[in-house]
Coordinates of C-alpha atoms and ligand atoms in Angstrom, one line a residue:
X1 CA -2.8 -6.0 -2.3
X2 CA -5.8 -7.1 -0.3
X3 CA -5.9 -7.6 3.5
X4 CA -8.0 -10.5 5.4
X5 CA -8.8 -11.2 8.6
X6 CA -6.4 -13.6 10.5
X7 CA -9.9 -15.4 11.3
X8 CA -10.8 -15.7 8.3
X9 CA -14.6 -14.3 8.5
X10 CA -14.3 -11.2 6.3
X11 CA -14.3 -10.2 3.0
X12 CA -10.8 -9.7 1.7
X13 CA -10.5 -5.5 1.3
X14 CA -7.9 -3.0 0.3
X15 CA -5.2 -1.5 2.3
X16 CA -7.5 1.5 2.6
X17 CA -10.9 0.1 3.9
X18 CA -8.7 -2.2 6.3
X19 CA -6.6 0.4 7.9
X20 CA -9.8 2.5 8.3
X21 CA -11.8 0.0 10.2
X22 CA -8.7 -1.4 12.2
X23 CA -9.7 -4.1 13.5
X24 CA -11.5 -6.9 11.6
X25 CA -15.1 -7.3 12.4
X26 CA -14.6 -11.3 13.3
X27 CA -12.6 -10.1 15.9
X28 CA -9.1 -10.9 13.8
X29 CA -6.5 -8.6 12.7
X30 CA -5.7 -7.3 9.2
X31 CA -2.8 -9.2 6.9
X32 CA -1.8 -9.2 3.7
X33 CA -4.1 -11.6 1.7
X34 CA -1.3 -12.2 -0.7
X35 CA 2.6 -13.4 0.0
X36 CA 4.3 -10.3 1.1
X37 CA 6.3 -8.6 -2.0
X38 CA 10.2 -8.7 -1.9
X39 CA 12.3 -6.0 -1.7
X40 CA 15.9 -5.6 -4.3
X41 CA 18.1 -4.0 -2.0
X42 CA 20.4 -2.8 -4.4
X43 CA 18.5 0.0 -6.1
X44 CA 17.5 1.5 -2.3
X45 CA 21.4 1.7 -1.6
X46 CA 21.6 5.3 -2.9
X47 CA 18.4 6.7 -1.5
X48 CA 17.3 8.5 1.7
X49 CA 14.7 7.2 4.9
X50 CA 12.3 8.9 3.3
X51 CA 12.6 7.6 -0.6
X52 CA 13.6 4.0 1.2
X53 CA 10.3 4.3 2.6
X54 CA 8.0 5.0 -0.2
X55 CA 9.6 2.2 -1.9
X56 CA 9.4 -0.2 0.8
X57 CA 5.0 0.2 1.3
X58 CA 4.4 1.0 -2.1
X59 CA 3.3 -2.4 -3.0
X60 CA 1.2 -2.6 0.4
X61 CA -0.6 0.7 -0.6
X62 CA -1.3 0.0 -4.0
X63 CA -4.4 2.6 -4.5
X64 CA -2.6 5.4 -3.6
X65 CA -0.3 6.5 -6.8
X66 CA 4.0 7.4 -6.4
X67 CA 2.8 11.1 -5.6
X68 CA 0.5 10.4 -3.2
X69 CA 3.0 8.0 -1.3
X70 CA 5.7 10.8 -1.4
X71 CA 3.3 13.2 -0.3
X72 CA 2.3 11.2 3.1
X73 CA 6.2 10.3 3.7
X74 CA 7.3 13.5 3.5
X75 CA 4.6 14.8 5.7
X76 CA 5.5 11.5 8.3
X77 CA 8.9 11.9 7.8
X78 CA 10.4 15.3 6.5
X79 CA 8.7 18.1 8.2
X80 CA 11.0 18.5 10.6
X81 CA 9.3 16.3 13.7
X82 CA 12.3 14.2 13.7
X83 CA 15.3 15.8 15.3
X84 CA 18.0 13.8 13.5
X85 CA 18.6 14.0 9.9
X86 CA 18.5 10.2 9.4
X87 CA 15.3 9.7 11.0
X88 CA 17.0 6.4 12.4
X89 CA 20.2 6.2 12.9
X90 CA 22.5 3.3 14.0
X91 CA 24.7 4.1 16.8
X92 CA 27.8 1.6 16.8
X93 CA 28.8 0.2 19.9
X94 CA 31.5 -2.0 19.1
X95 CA 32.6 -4.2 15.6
X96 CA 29.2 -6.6 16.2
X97 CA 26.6 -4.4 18.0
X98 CA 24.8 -1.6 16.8
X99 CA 22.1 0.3 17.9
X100 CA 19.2 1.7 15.6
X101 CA 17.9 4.6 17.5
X102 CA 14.2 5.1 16.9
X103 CA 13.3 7.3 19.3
X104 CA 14.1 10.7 17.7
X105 CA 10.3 11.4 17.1
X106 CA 8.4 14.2 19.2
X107 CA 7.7 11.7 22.0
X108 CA 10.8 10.3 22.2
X109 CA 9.8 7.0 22.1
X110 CA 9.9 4.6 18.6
X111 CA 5.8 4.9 17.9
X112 CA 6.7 8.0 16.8
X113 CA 8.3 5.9 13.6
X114 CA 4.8 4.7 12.8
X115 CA 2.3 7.4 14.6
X116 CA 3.5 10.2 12.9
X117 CA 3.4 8.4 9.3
X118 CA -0.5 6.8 10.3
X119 CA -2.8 10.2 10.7
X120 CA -1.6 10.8 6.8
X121 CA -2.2 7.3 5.7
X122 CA -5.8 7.4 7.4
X123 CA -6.7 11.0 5.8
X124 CA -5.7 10.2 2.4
X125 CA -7.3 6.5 2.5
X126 CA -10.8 8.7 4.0
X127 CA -10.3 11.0 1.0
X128 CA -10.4 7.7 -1.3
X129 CA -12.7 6.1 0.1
X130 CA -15.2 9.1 0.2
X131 CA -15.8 8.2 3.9
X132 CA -17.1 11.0 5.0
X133 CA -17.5 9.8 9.3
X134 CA -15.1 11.3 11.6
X135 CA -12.5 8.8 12.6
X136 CA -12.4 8.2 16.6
X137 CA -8.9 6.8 17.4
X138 CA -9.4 5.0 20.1
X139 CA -6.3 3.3 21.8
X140 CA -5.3 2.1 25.2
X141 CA -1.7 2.6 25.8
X142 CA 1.4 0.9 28.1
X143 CA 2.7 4.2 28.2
X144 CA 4.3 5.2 24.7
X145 CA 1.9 4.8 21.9
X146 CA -0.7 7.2 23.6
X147 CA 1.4 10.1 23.9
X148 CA 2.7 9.4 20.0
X149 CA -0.9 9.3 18.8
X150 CA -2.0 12.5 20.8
X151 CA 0.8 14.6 19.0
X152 CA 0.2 12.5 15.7
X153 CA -3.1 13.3 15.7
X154 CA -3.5 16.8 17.2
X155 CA -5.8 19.1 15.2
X156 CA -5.5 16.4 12.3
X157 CA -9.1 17.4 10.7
X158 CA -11.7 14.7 10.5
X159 CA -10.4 12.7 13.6
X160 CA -10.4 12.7 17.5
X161 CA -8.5 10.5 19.6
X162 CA -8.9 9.3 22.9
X163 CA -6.4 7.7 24.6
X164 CA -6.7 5.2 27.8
X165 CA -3.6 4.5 30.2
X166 CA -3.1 2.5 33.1
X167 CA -3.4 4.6 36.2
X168 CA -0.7 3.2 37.9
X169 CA 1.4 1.8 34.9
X170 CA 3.0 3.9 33.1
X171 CA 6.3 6.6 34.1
X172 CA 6.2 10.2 35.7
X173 CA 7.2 11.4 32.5
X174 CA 4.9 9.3 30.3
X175 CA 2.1 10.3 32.5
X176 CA 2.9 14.4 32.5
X177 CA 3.6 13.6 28.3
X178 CA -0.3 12.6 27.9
X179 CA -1.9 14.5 30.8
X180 CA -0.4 17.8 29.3
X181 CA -1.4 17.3 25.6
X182 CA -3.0 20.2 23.4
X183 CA -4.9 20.3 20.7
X184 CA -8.9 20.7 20.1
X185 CA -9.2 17.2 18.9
X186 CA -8.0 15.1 21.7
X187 CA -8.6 13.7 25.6
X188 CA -6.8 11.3 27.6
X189 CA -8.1 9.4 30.6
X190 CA -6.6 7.0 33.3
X191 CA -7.8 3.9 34.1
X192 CA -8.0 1.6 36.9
X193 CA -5.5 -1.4 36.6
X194 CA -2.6 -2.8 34.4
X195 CA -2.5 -2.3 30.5
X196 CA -4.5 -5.4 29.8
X197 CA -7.3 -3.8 31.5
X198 CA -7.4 -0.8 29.5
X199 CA -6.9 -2.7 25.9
X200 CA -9.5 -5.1 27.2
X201 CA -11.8 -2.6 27.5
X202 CA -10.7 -0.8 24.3
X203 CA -11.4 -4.0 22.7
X204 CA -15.1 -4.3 24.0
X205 CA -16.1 -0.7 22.9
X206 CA -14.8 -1.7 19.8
X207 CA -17.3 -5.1 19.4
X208 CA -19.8 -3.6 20.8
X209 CA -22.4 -3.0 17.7
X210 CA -25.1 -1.3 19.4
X211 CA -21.8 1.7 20.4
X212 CA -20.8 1.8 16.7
X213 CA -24.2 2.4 15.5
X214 CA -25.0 4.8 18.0
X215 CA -21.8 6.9 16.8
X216 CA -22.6 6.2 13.6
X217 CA -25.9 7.5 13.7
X218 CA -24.1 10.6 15.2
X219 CA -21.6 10.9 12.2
X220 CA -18.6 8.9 14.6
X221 CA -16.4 6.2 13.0
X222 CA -13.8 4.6 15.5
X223 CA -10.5 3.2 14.9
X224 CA -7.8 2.2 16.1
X225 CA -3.8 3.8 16.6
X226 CA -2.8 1.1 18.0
X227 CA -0.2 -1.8 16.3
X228 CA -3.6 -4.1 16.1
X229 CA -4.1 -1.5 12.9
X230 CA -1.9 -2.5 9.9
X231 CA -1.3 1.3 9.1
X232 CA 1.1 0.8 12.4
X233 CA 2.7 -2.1 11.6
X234 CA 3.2 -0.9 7.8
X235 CA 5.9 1.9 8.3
X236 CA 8.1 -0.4 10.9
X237 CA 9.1 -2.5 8.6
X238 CA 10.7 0.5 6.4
X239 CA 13.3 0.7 9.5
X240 CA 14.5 -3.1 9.4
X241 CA 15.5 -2.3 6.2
X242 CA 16.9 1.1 6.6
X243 CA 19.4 -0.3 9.5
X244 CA 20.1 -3.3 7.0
X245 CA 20.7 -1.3 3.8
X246 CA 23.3 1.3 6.1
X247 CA 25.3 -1.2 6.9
X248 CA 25.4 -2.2 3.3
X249 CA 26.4 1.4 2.2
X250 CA 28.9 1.6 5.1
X251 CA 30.8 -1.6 3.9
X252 CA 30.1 -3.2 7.9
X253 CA 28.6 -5.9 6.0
X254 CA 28.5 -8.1 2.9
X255 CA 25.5 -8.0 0.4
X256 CA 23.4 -11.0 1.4
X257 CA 25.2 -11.5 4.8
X258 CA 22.6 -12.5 7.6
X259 CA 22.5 -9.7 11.0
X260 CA 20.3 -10.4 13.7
X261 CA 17.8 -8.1 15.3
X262 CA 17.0 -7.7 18.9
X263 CA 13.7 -6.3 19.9
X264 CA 12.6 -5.3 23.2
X265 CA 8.8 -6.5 23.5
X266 CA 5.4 -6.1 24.5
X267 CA 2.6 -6.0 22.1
X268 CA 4.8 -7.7 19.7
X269 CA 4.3 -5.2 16.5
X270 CA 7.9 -4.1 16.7
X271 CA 9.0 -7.5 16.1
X272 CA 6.4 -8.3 14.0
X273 CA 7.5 -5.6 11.6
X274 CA 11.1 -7.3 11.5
X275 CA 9.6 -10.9 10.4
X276 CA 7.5 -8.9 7.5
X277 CA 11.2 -8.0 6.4
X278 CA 12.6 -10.8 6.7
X279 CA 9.5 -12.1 4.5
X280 CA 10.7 -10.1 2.2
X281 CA 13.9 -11.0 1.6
X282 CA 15.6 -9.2 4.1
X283 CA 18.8 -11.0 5.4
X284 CA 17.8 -11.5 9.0
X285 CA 19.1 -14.6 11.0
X286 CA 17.3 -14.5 14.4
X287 CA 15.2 -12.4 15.3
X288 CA 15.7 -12.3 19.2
X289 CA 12.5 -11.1 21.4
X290 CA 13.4 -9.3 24.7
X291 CA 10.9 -9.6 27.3
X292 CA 10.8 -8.3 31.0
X293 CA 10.1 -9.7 33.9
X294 CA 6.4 -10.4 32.3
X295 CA 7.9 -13.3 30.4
X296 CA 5.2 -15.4 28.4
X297 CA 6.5 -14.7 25.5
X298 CA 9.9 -16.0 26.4
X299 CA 8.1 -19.2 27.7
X300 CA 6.6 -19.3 24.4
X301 CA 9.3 -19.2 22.2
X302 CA 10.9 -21.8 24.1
X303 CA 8.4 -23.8 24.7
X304 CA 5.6 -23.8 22.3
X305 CA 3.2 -23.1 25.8
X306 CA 1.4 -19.5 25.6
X307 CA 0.2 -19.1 29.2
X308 CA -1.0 -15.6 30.2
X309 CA -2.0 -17.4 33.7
X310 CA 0.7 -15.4 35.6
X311 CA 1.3 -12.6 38.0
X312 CA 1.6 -9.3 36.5
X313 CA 4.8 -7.3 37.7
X314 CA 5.1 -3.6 37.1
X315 CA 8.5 -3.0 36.0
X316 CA 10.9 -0.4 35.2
X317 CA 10.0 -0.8 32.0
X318 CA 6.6 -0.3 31.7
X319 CA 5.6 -0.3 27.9
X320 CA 6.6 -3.9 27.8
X321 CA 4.7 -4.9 30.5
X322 CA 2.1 -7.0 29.2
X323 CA 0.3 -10.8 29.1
X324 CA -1.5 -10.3 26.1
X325 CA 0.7 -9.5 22.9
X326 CA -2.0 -8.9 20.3
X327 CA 0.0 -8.9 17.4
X328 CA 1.2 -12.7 18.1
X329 CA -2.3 -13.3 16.3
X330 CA -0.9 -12.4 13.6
X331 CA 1.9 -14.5 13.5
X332 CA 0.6 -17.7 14.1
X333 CA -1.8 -17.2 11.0
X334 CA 1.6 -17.2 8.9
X335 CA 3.3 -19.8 11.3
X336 CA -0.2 -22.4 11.3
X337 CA -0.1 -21.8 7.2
X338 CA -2.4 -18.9 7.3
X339 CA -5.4 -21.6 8.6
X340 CA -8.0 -19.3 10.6
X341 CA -9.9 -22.1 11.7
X342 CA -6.6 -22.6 13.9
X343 CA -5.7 -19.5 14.5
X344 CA -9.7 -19.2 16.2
X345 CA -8.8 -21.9 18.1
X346 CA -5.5 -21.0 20.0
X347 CA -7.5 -17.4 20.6
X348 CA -10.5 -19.2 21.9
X349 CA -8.1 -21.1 24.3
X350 CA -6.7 -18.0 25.1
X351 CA -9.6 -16.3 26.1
X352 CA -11.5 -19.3 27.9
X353 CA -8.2 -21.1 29.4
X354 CA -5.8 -17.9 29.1
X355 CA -3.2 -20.9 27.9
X356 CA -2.5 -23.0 24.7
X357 CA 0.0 -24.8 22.9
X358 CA 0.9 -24.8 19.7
X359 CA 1.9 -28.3 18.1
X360 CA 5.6 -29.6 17.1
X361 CA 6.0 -28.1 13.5
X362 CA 4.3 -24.6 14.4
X363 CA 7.1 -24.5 17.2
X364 CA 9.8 -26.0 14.9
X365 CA 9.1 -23.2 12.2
X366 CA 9.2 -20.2 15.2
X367 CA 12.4 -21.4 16.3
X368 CA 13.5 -21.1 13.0
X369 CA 13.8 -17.6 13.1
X370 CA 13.1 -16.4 16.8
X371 CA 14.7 -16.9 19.9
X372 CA 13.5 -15.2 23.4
X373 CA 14.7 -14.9 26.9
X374 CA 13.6 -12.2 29.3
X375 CA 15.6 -10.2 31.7
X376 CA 14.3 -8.9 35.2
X377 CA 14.5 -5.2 37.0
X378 CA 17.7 -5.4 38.6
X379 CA 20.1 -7.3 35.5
X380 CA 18.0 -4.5 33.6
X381 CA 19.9 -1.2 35.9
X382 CA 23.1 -3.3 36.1
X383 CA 23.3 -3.5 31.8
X384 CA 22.2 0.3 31.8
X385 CA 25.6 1.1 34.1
X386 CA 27.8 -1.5 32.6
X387 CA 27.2 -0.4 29.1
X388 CA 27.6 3.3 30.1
X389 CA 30.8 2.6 31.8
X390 CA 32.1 0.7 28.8
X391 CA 30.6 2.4 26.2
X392 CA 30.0 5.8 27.6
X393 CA 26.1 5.5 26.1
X394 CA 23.4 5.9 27.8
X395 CA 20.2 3.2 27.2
X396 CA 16.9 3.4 28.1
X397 CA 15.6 0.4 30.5
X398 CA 13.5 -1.1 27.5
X399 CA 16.3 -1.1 25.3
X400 CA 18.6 -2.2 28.2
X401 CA 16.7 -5.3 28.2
X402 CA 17.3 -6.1 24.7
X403 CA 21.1 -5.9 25.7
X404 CA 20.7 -8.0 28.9
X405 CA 18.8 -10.9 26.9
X406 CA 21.2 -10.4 23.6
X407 CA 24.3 -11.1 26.1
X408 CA 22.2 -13.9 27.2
X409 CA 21.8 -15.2 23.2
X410 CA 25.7 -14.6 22.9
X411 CA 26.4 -17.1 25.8
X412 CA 24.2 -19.5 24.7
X413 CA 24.6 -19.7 21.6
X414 CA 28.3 -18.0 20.8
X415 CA 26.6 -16.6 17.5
X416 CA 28.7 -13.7 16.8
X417 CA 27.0 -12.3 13.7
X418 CA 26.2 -8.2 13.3
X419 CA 23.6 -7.8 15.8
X420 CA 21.4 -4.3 15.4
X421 CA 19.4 -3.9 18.9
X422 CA 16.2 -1.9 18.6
X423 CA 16.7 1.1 20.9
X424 CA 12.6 1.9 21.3
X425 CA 13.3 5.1 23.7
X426 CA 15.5 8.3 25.0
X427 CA 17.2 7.7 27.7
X428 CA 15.9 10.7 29.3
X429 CA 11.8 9.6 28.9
X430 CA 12.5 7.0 31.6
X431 CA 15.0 9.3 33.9
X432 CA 14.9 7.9 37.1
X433 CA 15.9 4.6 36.5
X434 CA 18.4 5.7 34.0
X435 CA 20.1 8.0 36.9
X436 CA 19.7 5.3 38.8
X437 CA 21.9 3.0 36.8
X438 CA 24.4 5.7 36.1
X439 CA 25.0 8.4 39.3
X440 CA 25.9 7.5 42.7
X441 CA 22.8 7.3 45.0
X442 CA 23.1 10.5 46.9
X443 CA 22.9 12.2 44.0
X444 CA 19.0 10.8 43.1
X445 CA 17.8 9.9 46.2
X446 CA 14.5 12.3 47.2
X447 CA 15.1 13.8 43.3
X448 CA 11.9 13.8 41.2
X449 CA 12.5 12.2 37.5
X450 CA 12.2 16.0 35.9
X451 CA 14.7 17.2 38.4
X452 CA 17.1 14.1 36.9
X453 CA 16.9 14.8 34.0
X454 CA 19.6 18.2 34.3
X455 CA 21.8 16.1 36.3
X456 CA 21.3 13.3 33.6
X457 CA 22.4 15.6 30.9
X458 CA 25.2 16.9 32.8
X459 CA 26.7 13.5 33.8
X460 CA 26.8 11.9 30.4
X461 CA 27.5 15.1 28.3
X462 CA 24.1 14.1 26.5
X463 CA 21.5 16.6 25.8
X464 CA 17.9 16.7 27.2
X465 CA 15.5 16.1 24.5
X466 CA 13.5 19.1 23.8
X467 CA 10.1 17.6 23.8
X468 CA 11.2 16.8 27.7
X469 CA 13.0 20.2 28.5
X470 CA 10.2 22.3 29.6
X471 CA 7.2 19.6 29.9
X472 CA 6.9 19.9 34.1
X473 CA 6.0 23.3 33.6
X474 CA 2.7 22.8 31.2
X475 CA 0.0 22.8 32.8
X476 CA -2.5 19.4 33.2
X477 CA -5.3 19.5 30.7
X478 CA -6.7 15.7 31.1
X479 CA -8.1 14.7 35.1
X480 CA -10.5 12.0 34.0
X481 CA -10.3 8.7 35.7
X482 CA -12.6 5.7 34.9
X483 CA -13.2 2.0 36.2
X484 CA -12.7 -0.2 33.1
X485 CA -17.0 -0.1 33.2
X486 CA -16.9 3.3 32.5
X487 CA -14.7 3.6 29.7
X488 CA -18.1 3.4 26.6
X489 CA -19.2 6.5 28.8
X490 CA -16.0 8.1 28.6
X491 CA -16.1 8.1 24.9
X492 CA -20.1 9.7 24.8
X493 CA -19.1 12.4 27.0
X494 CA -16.4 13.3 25.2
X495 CA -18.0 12.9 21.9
X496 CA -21.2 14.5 23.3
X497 CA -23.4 11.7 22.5
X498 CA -26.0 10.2 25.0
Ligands
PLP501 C1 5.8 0.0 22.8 C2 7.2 -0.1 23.3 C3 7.9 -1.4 23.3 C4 7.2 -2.6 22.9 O1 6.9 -2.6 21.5 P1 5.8 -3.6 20.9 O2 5.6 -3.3 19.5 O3 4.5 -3.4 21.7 O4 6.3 -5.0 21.1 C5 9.2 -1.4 23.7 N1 9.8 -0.3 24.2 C6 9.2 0.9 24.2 C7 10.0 2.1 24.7 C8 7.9 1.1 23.7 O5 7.3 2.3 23.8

């Protein structure tokens, strides 16, 4: 399988050379150059997340040989990083609703699925390649993906990653997560302003030449963890499937019967992953995309209109909160036909008129197989107490807004088929607005979200995660904090180039 850019200005390459460079030099993403392989079903019935897995990206990673796969998916996936025995499992709610808990990775949020898998995939496709640079993983973060890439790539040999957040966007506990990581290989600095400012300026570094070659010169490669890199998107698709194919086994559903999938949203790779598998053959029947109170892509899914001229709101759920959903690109290459002279168009509206609109049949064919509302802050803590009360489970605000706007696809549409809701993080990562939700008010008020997190556990009878037990107590490693400007200087220092 080869890999072009969704702008059509590079050389096709394999799955190795594109997940190296990350993003395309044209500015594009990586996608399959070919039409996606399907998937039989039947024979991956029997097997295990790990053997579903190598059998699902297989044909995606086509250099690498059957051992070579198993090797990286057992080092992703089966040395003991994951604290339940299924990797992802579903949780049932009731006859129609499950919930496919990705979140229990060492950073307890669902980037783990993919962050822990991509250190292995970019070693052994170095190794291939006989590239010989180390890799720079440069990624700006909403909250979640940096903290998975710092512990995916700790002390990996041959890398370093630096990781960007939002000063003032992302949780207490997301912040203490990244500003406490170890490991000889990594560093983490805050930026000034909302998540679009920090991938913004990850993006410049990345197209700026004269950067590259000055690395370059200096041994320095960078790329990119983040879900603009196909090696991020590749291993979320195995889960679609995973949550599809236990049903199967459990007899909740009928070979070939159609579920839907609900997936809370911001860069839109999540959800990206699930239209791959429903590419390839998997039974889906809407796909429905749960956005916050930062809403364009609920606008565009029912409207065609892509318009990122809005306010930003910081919300309680913060790794969603974003105008800019880079993996969209990707989409709308399949959705215009895979025609990059289009696809260059809507992103050169984008970036000059921060708005475009894409014409009758491109909507026609998205509302074929998406649908999209949002839901704001306050339905979000109302679905987080409702559901505990009635189910006794606790969800996190990101996932709670997939439940919010899936109630809101149930009204409008009375659609009762199986319905699997992404649940992207532990309750606990987001404690305050959990307890919140769930204890009476005297009980949080003046309480910081680590001292929740004991009452948390004790209310609900669920445990603390252990990655969260003892992380107010580590001590702060990372302090820097940069103006968006300052972010190519951030990357010298810490590489020790000038
Ligand atoms: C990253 C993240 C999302 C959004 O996923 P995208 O792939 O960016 O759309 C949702 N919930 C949580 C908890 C996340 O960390």
């Amino acid at each position: 399988m080869l890999y072009c850019s969704t702008r059509g200005e590079e050389q096709p390459r394999p799955a190795t050379r594109a997940v190296l460079q990350g993003l395309a030099q044209d500015g594009g993403l990586f996608v399959p150059a070919a039409p996606l392989p399907r998937v039989a079903l039947e024979p991956l019935l029997p097997l295990d997340y790990l053997q579903r897995a190598a059998a699902i990206i297989r044909p995606f990673l086509e250099e690498f040989s059957e051992a070579e796969m198993e090797s990286m998916v057992r080092k992703a996936y089966g040395g003991g990083a994951f604290r339940h025995p299924s990797i992802a499992p579903l949780h049932r709610l009731d006859d129609r609703l499950y919930l496919l808990e990705l979140w229990h990775g060492p950073t307890c949020a669902f980037k783990d699925m993919a962050l822990q898998f991509l250190p292995h995939l970019l070693n052994a496709a170095a190794a291939k390649t006989g590239e010989r640079a180390t890799a720079v993983i440069l990624t700006a973060t909403s909250g979640d993906t940096g903290k998975a890439a710092l512990e995916g790539f700790r002390d990996v040999p041959g890398t370093r990653v630096i990781v960007f957040y939002p000063e003032e966007g992302v949780s207490a506990i997301q912040r203490q997560q990244m500003v406490t990581q170890e490991g000889g290989n990594v560093h983490v600095a805050a930026v000034r302003g909302n998540f679009d400012d920090a991938q913004a300026g990850v993006k410049a570094i990345f197209a700026d030449g004269a950067l590259a070659d000055k690395l370059a010169c200096r041994g320095f490669k960078f790329t990119s963890a983040n879900s603009i890199n196909w090696g991020r998107l590749l291993p979320q698709v195995i889960y679609y499937f995973s949550a599809y194919l236990d049903l199967l086994a459990s007899g909740t559903i009928k070979a070939g019967e159609k579920i839907n999938f609900v997936v809370p949203t911001g860069n839109f790779g999540n959800i990206l992953a699930g239209y791959y598998a429903a590419r390839m053959g998997l039974p889906v029947g809407k796909l429905i995309c749960a956005a916050n109170q930062n809403n364009v892509l609920a606008e565009f899914f029912q409207t065609g209109l892509y318009n990122r001229n809005r306010p930003f709101y910081r919300t309680i759920s913060p790794s969603m909160d974003i105008l800019v959903s880079s993996n969209l690109e990707r989409l709308l290459f399949e959705l215009s036909g895979r025609d990059p002279a289009q696809v260059k168009e809507w992103m050169r509206l984008l970036k000059e008129k921060g708005a475009y609109q894409v014409h009758p049949a491109v909507f026609r064919a998205m509302a074929a197989i998406f649908w999209s509302d949002w839901a704001g802050d306050d339905e979000t803590i109302a679905v987080i107490g409702r559901t505990y009360r009635e189910y006794g489970y606790l969800l996190d605000p990101h996932t709670a807004v997939g439940k919010a706007v899936y109630d809101k696809y149930r009204a409008a549409t009375g659609d009762d088929s199986r319905t699997v809701i992404l649940s992207t993080a532990s309750p606990f990562k987001f404690a305050d607005s959990v307890a919140r939700a769930v204890l009476p008010p005297a009980q949080c008020a003046g309480r910081s979200p680590f001292e929740l997190l004991p009452l948390l556990a004790e209310a609900t009878g669920a445990p603390i995660p252990t990655p969260l037990q003892k992380l107010e107590q580590l001590p702060v490693r990372h302090r820097t904090l940069a103006r968006k400007e300052e972010m190519p200087k951030v990357v010298l220092d810490f590489l020790g180039v000038n």
